[in-house]
Coordinates of C-alpha atoms and ligand atoms in Angstrom, one line a residue:
X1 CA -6.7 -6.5 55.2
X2 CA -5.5 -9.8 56.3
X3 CA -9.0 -11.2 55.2
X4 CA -9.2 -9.8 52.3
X5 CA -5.6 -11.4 50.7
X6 CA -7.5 -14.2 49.2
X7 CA -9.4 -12.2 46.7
X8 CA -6.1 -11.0 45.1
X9 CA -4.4 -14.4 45.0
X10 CA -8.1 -15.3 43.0
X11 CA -8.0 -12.5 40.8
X12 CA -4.2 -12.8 40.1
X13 CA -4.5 -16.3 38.9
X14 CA -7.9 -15.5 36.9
X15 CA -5.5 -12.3 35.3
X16 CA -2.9 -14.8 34.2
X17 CA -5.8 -17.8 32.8
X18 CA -7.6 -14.9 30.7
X19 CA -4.5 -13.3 29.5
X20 CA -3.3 -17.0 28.4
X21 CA -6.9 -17.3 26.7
X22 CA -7.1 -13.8 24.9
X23 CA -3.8 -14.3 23.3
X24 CA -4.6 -17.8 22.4
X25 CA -8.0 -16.9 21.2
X26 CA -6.5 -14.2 19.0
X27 CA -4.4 -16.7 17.5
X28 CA -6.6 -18.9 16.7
X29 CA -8.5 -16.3 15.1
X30 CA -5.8 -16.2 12.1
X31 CA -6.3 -12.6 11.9
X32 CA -2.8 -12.0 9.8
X33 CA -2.6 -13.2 6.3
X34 CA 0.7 -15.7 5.4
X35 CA 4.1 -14.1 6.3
X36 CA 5.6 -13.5 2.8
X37 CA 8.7 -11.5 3.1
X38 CA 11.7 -10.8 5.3
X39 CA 10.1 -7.6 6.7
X40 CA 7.2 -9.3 7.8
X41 CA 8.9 -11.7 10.0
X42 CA 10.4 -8.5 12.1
X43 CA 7.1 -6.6 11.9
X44 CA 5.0 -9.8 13.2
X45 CA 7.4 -10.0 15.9
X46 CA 7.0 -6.7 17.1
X47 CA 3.2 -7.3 16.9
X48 CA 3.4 -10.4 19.0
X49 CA 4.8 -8.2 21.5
X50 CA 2.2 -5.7 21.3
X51 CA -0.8 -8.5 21.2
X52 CA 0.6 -10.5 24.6
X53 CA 0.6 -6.9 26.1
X54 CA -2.9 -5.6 24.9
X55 CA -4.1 -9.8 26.2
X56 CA -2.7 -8.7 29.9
X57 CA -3.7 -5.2 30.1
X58 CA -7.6 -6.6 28.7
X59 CA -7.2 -9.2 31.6
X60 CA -5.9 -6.7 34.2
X61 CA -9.2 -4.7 33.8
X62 CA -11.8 -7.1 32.9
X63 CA -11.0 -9.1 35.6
X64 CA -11.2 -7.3 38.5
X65 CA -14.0 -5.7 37.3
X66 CA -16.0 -9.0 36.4
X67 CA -14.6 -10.1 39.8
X68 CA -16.1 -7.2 42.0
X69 CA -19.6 -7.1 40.0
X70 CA -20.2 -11.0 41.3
X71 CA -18.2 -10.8 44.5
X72 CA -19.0 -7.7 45.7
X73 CA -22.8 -7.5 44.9
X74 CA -25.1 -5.8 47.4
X75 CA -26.1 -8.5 50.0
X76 CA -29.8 -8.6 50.0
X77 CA -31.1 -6.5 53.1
X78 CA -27.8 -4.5 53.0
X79 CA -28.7 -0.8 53.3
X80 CA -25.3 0.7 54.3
X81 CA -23.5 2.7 52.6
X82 CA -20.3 2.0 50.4
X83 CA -16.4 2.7 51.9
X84 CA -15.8 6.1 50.6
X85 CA -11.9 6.2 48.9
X86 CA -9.9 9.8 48.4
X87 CA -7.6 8.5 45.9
X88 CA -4.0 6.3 46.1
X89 CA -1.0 7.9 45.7
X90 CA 1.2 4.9 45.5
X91 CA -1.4 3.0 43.7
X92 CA -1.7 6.4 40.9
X93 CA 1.8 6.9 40.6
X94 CA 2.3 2.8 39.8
X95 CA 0.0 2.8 37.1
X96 CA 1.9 6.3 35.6
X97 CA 4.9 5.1 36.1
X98 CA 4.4 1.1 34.8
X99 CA 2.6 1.8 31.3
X100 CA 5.2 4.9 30.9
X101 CA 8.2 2.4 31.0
X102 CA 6.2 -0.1 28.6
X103 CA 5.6 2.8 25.9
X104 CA 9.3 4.0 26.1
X105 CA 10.4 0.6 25.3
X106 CA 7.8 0.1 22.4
X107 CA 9.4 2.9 21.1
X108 CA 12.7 1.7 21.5
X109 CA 11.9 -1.5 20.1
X110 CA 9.4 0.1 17.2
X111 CA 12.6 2.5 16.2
X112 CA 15.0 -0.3 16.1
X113 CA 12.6 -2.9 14.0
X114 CA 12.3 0.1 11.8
X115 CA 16.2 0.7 11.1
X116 CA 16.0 -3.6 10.2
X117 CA 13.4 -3.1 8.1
X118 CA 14.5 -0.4 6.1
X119 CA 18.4 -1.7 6.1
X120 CA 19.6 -1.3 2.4
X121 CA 21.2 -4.3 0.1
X122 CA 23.3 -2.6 -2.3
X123 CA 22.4 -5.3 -4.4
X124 CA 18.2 -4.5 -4.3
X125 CA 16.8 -5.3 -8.0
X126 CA 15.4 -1.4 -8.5
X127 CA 11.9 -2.0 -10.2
X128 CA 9.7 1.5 -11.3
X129 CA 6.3 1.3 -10.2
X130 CA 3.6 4.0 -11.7
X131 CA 0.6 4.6 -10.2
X132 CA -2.4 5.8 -11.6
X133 CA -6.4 5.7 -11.6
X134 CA -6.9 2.5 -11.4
X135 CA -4.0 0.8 -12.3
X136 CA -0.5 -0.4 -11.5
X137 CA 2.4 -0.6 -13.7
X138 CA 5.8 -2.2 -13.2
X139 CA 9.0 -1.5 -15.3
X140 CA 11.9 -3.2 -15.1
X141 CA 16.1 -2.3 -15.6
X142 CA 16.0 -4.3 -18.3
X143 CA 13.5 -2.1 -20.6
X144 CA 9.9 -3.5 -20.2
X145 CA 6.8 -3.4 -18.6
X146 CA 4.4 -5.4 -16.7
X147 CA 0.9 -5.1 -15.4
X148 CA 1.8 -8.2 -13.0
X149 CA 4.8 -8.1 -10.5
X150 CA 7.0 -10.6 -10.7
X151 CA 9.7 -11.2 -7.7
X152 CA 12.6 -13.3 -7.4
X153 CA 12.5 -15.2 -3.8
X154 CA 15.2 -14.2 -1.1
X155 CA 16.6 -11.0 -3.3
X156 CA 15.7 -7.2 -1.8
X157 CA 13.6 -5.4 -4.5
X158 CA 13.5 -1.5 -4.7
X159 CA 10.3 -0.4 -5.9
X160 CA 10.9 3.5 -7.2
X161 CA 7.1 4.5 -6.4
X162 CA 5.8 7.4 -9.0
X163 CA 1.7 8.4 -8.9
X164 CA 0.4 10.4 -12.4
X165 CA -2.5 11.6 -10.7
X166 CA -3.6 11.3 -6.7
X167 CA -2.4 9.8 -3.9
X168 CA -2.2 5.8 -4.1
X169 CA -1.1 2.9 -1.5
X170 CA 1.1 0.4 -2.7
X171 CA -0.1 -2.3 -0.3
X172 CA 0.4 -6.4 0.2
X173 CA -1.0 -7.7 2.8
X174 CA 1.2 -10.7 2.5
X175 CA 4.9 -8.6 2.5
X176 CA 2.9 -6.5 5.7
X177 CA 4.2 -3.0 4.4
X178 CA 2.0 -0.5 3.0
X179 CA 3.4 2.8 1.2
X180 CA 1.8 5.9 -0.1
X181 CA 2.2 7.1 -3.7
X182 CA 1.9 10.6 -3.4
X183 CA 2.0 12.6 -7.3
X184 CA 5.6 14.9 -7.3
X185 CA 7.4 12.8 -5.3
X186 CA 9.8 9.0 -5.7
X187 CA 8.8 6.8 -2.3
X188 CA 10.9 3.5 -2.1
X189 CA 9.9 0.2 -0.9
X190 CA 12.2 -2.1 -0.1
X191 CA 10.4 -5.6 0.6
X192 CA 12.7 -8.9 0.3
X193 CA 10.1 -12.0 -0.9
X194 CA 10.5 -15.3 1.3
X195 CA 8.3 -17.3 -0.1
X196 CA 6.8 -18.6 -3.5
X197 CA 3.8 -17.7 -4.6
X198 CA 0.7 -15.7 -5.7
X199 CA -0.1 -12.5 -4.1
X200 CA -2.2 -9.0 -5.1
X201 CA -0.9 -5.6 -4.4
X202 CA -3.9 -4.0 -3.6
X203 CA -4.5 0.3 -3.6
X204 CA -4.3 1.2 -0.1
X205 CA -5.5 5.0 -0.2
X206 CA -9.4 5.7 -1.5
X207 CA -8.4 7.2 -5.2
X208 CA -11.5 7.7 -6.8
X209 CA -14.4 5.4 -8.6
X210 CA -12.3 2.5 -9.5
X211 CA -10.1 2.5 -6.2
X212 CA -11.9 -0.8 -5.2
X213 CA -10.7 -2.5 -8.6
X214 CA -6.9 -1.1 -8.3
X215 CA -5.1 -4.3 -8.0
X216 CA -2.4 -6.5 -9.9
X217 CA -1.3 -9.6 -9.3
X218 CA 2.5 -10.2 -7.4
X219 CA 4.5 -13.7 -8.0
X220 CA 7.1 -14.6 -6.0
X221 CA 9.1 -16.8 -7.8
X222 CA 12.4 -18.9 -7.7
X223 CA 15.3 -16.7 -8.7
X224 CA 15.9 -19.0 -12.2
X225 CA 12.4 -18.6 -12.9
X226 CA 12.2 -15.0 -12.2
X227 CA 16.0 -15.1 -15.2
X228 CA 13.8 -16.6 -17.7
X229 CA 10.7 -14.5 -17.3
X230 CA 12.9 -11.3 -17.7
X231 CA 14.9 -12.9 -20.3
X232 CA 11.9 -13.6 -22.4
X233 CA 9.7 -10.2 -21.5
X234 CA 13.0 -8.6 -22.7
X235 CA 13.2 -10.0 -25.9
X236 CA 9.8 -9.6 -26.9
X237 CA 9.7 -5.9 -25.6
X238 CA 12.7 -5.7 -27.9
X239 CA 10.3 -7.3 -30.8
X240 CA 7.6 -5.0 -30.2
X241 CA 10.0 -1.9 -30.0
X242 CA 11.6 -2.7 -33.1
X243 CA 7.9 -3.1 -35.1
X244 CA 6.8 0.1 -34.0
X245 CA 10.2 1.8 -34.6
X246 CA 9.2 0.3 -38.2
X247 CA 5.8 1.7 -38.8
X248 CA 3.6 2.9 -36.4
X249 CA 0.0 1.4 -35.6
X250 CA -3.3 2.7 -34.6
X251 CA -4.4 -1.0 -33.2
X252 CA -1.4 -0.9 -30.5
X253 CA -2.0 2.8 -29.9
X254 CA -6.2 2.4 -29.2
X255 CA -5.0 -0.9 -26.3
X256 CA -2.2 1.9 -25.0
X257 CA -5.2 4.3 -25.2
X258 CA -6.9 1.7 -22.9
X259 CA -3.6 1.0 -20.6
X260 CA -2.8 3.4 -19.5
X261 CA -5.4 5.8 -18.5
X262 CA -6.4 8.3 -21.2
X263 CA -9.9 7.3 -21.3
X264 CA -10.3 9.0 -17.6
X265 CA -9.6 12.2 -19.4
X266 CA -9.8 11.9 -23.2
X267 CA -12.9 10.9 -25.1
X268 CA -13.8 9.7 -28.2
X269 CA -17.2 10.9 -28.9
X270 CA -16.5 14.5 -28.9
X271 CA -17.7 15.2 -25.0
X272 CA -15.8 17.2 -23.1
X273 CA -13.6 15.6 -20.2
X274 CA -10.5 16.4 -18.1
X275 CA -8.8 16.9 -21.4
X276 CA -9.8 17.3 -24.6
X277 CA -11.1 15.1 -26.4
X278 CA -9.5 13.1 -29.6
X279 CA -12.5 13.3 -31.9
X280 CA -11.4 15.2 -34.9
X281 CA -8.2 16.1 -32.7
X282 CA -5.9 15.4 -35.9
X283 CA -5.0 18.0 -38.3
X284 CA -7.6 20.3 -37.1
X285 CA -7.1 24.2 -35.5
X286 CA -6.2 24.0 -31.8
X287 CA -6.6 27.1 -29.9
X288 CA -4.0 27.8 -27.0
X289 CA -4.2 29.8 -23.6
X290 CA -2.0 32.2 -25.1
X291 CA -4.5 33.3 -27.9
X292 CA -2.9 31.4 -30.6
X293 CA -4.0 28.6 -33.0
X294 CA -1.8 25.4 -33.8
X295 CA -2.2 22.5 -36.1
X296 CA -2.8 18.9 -34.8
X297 CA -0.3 17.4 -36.4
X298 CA 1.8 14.6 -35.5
X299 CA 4.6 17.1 -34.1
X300 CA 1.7 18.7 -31.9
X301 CA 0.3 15.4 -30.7
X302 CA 4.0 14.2 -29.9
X303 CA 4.9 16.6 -28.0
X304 CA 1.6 17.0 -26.0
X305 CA 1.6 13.4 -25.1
X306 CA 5.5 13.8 -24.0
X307 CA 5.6 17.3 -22.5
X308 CA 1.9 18.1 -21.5
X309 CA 3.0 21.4 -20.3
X310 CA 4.7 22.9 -23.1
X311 CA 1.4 23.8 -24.9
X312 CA -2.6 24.1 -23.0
X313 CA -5.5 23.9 -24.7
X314 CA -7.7 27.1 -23.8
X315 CA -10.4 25.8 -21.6
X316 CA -7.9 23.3 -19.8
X317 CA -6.1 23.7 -16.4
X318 CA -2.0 23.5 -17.3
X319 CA -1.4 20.6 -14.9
X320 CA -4.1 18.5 -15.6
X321 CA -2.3 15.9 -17.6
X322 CA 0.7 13.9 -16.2
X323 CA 3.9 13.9 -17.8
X324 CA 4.0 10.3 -20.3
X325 CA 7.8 10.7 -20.7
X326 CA 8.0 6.8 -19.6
X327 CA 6.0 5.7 -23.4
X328 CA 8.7 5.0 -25.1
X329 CA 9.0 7.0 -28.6
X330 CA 7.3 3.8 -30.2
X331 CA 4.2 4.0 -27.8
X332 CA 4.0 7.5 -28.6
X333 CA 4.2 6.8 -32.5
X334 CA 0.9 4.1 -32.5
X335 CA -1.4 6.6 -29.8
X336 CA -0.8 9.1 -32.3
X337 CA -1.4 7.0 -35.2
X338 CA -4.7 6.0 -33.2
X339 CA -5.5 9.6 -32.7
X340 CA -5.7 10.3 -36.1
X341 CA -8.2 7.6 -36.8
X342 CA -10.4 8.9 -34.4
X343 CA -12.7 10.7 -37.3
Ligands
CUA401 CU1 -5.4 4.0 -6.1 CU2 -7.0 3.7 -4.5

């Protein structure tokens, strides 16, 4: 045994050099993207943990095992036989009892970085997101939307997470947090921007053809910047509200036709889709489930954009089509003024 002490004190220093290396050499790899939010300052810290961890426990087994297959090597001429070992108690129940303790504590830690990174401001600027194939849209308290999500710095944001079809992932690489959408249900996330700049929220769940292209763009800006953009997005959402209120308009209704998402369902050329489609839709003989007829008219069209569900189209599953109760009753007004151009 006596003779043999110098091979541990080699391999103990090599187990301390390559653990130093491996977590150096991860570093330098620059795997994780720019630390953008509040969050992500607890979450990286718990994964610096984790990473100078995984660099020992690589070096613990690499090591020795590097070590033995040069060290130990058969000696040329060397016929005998290996030392023949019936298992360690002391050694086994070291190595149970040594990575149990870590994951307990991992846990411990993990749960508490959890409760910080969910902790509520009361004072959390509550933004609507809705989710659908392929697109995001943001709307905000003060009664507009936005295909790009703008942030104030250093201010919580609630984003109230709604999907109108499948699953989605509300994911930024940047704010480290990534957050399913899933159809039925409200998920919050609660991210708190630290610093200025340009971002992408990106789909994080595979959603269909598109899912690749599902992505808007995020800007983190200074908390005066972030006043005037709302200030002026409210006034001209105000603008736009009061035109239509005025007279409705098949131009505005055929880009809402475009924005948000009734082309994945909805054609124009007659051919059947997920829906119906809008060709000669308008003022003709619709027949129901229930065995009765109704008019296209712009009562029908209304209501089918608003409540889906109230009448189906025989030939159509009931809960194909979302609910659009967030168009306001402007939006509503120019898709059906679009529909009935649709000859
Ligand atoms: Cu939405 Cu992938």
């Amino acid at each position: 045994m006596q003779k043999n002490v110098h091979h541990y004190v080699i391999m103990s220093v090599l187990v301390i050099v390559v653990t130093i290396l491996t977590y150096w050499g991860l570093n330098v790899l620059g795997l994780m993207p720019v630390q953008a939010s509040s969050q992500a300052v607890q979450i990286d810290w718990l994964f610096d943990i984790e990473v100078k961890l995984i660099a020992f426990f690589f070096a613990l087994i690499m090591v020795p095992l590097c070590y033995s297959l040069v060290v130990f090597r058969q000696k040329e001429g060397d016929e005998t036989d290996a030392e023949h070992i019936e298992g360690n108690t002391p050694l086994e129940l070291t190595w149970t009892a040594i990575p149990l303790v870590i994951v307990i504590a991992l846990g411990i830690i993990g749960a508490d970085n959890l409760r910080q990174i969910k902790t509520v401001d009361p004072q959390a600027i509550e933004i609507k997101v809705i989710a659908q194939q392929w697109k995001w849209l943001f709307q905000y308290p003060e009664g507009f939307s936005s295909t790009k999500l703008y942030l104030p710095v250093n201010q919580q944001v609630d984003l109230k997470m709604q999907s109108q079809d499948v699953i989605h992932s509300f994911w930024v690489p940047e704010f480290r947090i990534s957050q399913d959408v899933v159809p039925g249900s409200i998920e919050d996330y609660r991210i708190t921007p630290n610093l200025l700049g340009n971002y992408k929220v990106r789909c994080n769940e595979m959603c269909g053809k598109n899912h690749a292209y599902m992505e808007s763009d995020v800007l983190v800006v200074s908390q005066a910047d972030y006043k005037t953009w709302v200030g002026t997005q409210a006034l001209s959402a105000k603008a736009t509200e009061m035109a239509s209120a005025g007279k409705p308009d098949a131009g505005r209704g055929q880009t809402l036709y475009q924005e948000s998402g009734c082309p994945a369902c909805h054609s124009l050329d007659g051919s059947k889709g997920i829906g119906p489609t809008w060709k000669g839709l308008f003022q003709s003989q619709v027949k129901l489930t229930t065995g009765s007829s109704v008019l296209a008219d712009d009562a029908y069209l209304t209501e089918s954009i608003k409540l889906p569900q109230a009448k189906t189209v025989a030939g159509f599953s009931v809960n194909a089509m979302p609910n659009f109760s967030y168009l306001t009753d402007g939006q509503v007004a120019d898709l059906v003024e679009f529909i009935k151009t649709i000859k």
